[in-house]
PDB file of C-alpha atoms in Angstrom:
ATOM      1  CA  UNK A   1      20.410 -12.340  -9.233  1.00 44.00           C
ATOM      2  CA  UNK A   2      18.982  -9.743  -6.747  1.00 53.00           C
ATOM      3  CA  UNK A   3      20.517  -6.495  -7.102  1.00 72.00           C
ATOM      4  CA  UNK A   4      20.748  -4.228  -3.849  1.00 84.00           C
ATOM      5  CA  UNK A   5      17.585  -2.498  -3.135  1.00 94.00           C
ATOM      6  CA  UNK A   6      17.219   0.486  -0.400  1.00 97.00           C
ATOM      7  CA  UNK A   7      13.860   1.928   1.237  1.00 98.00           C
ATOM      8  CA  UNK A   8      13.524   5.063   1.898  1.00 98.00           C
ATOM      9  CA  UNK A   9      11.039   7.676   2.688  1.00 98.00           C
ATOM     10  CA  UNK A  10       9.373   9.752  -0.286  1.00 97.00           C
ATOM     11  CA  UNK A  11      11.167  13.022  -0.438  1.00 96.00           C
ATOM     12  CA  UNK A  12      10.239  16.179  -2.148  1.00 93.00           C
ATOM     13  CA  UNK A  13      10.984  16.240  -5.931  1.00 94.00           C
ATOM     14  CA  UNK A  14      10.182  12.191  -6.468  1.00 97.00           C
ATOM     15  CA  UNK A  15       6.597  13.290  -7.473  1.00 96.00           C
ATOM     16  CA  UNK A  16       7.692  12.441 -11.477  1.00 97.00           C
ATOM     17  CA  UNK A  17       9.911   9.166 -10.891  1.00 98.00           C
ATOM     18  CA  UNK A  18       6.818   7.907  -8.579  1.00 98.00           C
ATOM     19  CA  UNK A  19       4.211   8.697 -11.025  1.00 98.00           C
ATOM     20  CA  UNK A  20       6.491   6.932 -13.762  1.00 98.00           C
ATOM     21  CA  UNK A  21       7.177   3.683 -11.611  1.00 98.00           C
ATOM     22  CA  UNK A  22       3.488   3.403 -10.953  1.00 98.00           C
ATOM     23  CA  UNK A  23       2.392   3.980 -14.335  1.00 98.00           C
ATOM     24  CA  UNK A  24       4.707   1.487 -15.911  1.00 98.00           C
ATOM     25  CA  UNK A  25       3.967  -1.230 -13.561  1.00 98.00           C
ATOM     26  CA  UNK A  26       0.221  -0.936 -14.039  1.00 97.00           C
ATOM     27  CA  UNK A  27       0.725   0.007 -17.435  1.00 97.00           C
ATOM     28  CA  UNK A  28      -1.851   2.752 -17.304  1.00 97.00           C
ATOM     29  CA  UNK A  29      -2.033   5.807 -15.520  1.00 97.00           C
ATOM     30  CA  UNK A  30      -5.011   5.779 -13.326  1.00 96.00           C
ATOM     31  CA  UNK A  31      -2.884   4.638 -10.692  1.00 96.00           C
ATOM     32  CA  UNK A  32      -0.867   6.927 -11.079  1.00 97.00           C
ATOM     33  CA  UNK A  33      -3.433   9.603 -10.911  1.00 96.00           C
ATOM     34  CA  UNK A  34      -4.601   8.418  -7.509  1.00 97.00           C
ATOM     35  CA  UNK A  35      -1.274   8.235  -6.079  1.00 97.00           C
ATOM     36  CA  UNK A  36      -0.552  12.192  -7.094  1.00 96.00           C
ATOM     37  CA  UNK A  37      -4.719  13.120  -5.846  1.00 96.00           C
ATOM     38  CA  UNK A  38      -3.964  11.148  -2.492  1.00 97.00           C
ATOM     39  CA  UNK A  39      -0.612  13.567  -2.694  1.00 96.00           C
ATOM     40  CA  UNK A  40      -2.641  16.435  -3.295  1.00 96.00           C
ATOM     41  CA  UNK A  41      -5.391  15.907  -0.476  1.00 97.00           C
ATOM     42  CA  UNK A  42      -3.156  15.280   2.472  1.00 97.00           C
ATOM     43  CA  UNK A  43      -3.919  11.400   2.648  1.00 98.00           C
ATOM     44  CA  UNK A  44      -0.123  10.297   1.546  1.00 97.00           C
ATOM     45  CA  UNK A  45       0.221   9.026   5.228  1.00 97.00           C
ATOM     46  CA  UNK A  46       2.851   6.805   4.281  1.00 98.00           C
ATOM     47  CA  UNK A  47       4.625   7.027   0.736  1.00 98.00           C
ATOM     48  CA  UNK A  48       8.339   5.235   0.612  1.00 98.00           C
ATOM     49  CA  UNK A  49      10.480   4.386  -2.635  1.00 98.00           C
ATOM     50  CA  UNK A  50      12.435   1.963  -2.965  1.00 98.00           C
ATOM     51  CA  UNK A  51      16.001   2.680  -5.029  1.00 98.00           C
ATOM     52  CA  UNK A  52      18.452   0.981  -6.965  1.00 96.00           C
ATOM     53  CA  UNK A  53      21.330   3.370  -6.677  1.00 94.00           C
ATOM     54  CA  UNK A  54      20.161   6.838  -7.080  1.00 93.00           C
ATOM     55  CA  UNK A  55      16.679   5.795  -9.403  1.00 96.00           C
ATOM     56  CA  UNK A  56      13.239   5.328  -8.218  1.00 98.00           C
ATOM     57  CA  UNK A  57      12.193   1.524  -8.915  1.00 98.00           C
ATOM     58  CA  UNK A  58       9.424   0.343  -6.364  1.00 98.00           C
ATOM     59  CA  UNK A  59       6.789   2.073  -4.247  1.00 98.00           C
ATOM     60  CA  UNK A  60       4.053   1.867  -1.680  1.00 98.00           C
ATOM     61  CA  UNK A  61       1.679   4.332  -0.811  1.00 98.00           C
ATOM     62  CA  UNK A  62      -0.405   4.132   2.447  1.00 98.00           C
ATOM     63  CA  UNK A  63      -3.323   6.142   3.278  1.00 98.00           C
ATOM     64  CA  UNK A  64      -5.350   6.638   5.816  1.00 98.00           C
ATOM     65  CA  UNK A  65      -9.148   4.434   6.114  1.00 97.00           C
ATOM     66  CA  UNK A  66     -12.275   5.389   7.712  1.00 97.00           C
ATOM     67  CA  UNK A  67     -12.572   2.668  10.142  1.00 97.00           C
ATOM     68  CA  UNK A  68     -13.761   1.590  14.017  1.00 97.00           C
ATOM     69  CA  UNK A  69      -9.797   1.804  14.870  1.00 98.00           C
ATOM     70  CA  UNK A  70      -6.564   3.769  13.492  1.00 98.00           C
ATOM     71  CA  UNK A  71      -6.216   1.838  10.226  1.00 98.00           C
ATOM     72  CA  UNK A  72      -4.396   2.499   6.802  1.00 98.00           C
ATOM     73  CA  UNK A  73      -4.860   1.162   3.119  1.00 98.00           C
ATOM     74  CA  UNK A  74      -2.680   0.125   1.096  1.00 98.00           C
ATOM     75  CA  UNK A  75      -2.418   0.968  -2.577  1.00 96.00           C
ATOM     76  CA  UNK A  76      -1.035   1.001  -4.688  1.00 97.00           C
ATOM     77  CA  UNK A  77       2.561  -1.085  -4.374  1.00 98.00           C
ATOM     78  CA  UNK A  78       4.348  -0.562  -7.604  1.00 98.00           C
ATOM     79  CA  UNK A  79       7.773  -2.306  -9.149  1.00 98.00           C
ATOM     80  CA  UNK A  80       8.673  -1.073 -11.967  1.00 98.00           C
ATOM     81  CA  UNK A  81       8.148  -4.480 -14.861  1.00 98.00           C
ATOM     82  CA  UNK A  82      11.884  -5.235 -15.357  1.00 97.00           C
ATOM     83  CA  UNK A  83      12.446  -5.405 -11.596  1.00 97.00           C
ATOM     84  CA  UNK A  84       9.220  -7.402 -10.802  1.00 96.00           C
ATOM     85  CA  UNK A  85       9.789 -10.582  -8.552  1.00 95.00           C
ATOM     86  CA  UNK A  86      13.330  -9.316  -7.430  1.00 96.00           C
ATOM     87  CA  UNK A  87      12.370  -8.483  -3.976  1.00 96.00           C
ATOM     88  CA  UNK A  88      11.524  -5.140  -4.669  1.00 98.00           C
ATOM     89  CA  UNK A  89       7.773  -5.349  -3.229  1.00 97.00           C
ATOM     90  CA  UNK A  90       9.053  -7.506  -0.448  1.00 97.00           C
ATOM     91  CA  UNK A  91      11.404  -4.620   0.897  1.00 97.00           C
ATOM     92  CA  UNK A  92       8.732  -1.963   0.107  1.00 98.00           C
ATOM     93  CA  UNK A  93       5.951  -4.323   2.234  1.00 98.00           C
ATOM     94  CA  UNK A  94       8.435  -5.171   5.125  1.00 98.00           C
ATOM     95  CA  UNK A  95       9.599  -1.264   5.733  1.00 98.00           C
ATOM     96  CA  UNK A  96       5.435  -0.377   5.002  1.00 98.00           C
ATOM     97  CA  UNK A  97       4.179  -2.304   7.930  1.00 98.00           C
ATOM     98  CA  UNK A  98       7.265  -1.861  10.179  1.00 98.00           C
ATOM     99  CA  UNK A  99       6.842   2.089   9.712  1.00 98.00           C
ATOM    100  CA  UNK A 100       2.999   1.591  10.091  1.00 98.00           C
ATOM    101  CA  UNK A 101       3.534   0.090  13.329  1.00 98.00           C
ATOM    102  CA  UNK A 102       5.629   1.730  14.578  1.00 98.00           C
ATOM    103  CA  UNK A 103       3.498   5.024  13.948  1.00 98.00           C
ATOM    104  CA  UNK A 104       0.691   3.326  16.460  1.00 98.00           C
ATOM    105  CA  UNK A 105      -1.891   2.543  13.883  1.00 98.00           C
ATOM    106  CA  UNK A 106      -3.436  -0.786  14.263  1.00 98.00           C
ATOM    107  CA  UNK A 107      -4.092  -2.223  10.860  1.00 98.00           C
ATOM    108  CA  UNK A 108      -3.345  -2.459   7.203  1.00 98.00           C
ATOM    109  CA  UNK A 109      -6.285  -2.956   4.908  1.00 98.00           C
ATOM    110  CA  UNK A 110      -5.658  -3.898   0.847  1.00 98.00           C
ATOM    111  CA  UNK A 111      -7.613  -4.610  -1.706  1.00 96.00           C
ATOM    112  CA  UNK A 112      -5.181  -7.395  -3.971  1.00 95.00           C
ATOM    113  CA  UNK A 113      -4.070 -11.159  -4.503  1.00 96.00           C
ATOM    114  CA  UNK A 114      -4.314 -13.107  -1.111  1.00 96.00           C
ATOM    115  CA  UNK A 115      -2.242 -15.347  -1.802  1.00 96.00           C
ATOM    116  CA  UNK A 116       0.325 -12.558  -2.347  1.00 97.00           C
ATOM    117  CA  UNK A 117      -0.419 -10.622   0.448  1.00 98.00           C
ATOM    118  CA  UNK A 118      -0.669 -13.673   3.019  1.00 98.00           C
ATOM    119  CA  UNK A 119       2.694 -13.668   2.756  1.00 97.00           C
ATOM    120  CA  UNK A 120       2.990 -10.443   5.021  1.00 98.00           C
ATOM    121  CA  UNK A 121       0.004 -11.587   7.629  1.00 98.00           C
ATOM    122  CA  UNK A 122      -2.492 -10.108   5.743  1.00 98.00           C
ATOM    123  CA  UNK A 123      -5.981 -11.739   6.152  1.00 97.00           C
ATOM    124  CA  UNK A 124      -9.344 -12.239   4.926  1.00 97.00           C
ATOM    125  CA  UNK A 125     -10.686 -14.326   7.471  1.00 97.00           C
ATOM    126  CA  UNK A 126     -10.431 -11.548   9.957  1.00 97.00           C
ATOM    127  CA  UNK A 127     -11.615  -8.617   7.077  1.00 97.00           C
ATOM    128  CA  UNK A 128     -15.008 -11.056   6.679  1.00 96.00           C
ATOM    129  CA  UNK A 129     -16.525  -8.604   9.634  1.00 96.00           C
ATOM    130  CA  UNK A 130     -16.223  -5.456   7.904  1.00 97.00           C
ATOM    131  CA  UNK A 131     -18.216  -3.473   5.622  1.00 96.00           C
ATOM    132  CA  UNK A 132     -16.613  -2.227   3.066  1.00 95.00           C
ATOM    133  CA  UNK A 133     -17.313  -1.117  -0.848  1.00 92.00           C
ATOM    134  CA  UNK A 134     -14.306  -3.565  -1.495  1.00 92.00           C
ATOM    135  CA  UNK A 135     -15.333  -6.390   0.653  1.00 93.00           C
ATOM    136  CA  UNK A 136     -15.148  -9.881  -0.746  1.00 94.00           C
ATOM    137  CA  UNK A 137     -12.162 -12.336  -1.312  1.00 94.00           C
ATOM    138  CA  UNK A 138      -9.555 -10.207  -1.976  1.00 97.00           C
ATOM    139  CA  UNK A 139     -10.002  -7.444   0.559  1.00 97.00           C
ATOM    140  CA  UNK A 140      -8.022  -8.557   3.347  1.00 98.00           C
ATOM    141  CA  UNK A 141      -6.452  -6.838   7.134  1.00 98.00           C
ATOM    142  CA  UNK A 142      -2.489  -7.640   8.114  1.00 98.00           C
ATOM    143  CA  UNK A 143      -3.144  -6.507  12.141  1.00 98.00           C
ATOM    144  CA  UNK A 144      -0.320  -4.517  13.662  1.00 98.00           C
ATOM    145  CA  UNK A 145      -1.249  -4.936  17.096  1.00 98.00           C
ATOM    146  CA  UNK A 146      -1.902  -8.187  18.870  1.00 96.00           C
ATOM    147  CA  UNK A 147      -5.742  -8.367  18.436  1.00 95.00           C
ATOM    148  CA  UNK A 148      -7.778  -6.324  16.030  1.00 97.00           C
ATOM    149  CA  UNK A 149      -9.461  -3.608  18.685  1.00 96.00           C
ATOM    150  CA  UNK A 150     -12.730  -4.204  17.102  1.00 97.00           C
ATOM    151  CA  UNK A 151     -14.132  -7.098  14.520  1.00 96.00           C
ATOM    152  CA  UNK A 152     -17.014  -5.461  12.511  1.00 97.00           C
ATOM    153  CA  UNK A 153     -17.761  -1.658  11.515  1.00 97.00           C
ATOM    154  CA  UNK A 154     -17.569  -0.272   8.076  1.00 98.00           C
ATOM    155  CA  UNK A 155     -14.201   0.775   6.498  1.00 98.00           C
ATOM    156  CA  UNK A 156     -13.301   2.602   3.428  1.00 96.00           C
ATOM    157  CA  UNK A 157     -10.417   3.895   1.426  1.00 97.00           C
ATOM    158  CA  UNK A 158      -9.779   7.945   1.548  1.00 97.00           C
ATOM    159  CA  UNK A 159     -12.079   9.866  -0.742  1.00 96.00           C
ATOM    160  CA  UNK A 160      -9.656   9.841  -3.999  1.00 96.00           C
ATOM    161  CA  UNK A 161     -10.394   6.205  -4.381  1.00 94.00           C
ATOM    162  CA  UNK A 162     -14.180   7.242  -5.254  1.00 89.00           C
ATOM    163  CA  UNK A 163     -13.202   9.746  -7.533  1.00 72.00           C
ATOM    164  CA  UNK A 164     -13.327   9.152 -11.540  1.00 64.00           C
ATOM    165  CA  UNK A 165     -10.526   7.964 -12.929  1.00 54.00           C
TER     166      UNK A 165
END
C-alpha cells in the first residue's frame, strides 16, 4: 500500500532531516556530505523533499553542470530504506524535471542505473557525445527541450563532486 506522498520545495531548517534521509538511504554519509557542500557553495539549484505528513522521507538534489548548454545533474535522489519502492523517487523525479523545465534549462545529466532512470527519458545513447569524468554506461541525459541544442562538448558535475569525501 502506497501511503500519500507530497513534494515540496527545500525550506530553511530541513538541512538535518535531509542530511538524515540521505545518509540512511546510502547508508553512509558521504552523500550526505556532498549534498550539505553543494548547500554551502551555492550549487543547490534545485533541492525538493518529499513528505509523509509533516517528516522528511525522499529527496533530490539538482545542481548545476558545466556544459555546451544550460544543463543540471542530478544527485543524489534519496528514499529513506523503509519507504524504498513506494513511489517516493517517482514523485521526487516527476516534480525534479517538471521544475527543471520549467526553469528553462535544457537537460538533466545523472550518473546511476539506466534501466532505472529510462524510466523518466533519461538516455545514454544521446550522453555517448559528451566528455565527461563520468562517461560510460551509466551516465546518461533526460532532454527537457525538444532536441539537445548541441551533441558533443565536455560536461561535468559542480566542483563538490571532485572534492574528498
Amino acid at each position: 500500500m502506497t501511503r500519500a506522498v507530497s513534494v515540496r520545495p527545500e525550506q530553511a531548517g530541513d538541512g538535518t532531516a535531509i542530511g538524515d534521509v540521505v545518509s540512511r538511504a546510502f547508508g553512509r554519509d558521504d552523500e550526505a556530505r556532498l549534498v550539505a557542500q553543494l548547500r554551502r557553495d551555492g550549487d543547490a539549484t534545485l533541492s525538493l523533499v518529499a513528505l509523509a505528513g509533516d517528516a522528511v522521507i525522499g529527496h533530490v538534489l539538482l545542481s548545476p553542470m558545466s556544459a555546451p548548454f544550460r544543463a543540471l545533474g542530478l544527485a543524489p535522489l534519496s528514499v529513506v530504506p523503509e519507504r524504498q519502492k513506494q513511489g517516493v523517487g517517482t514523485a521526487l523525479m516527476n516534480v525534479a524535471i517538471s521544475q527543471a523545465r520549467q526553469d528553462g534549462w535544457s537537460a538533466i545529466f545523472v550518473l546511476g542505473d539506466p534501466v532505472y532512470y529510462g524510466r523518466f527519458g533519461f538516455r545514454a545513447d544521446l550522453a555517448i557525445g559528451f566528455l565527461s569524468p563520468y562517461a560510460g554506461p551509466h551516465f546518461t541525459v533526460r532532454p527537457l527541450v525538444e532536441a539537445l541544442p548541441a551533441t558533443t562538448g565536455s560536461v561535468d558535475y559542480a566542483p563538490a563532486f571532485r572534492a574528498p569525501a
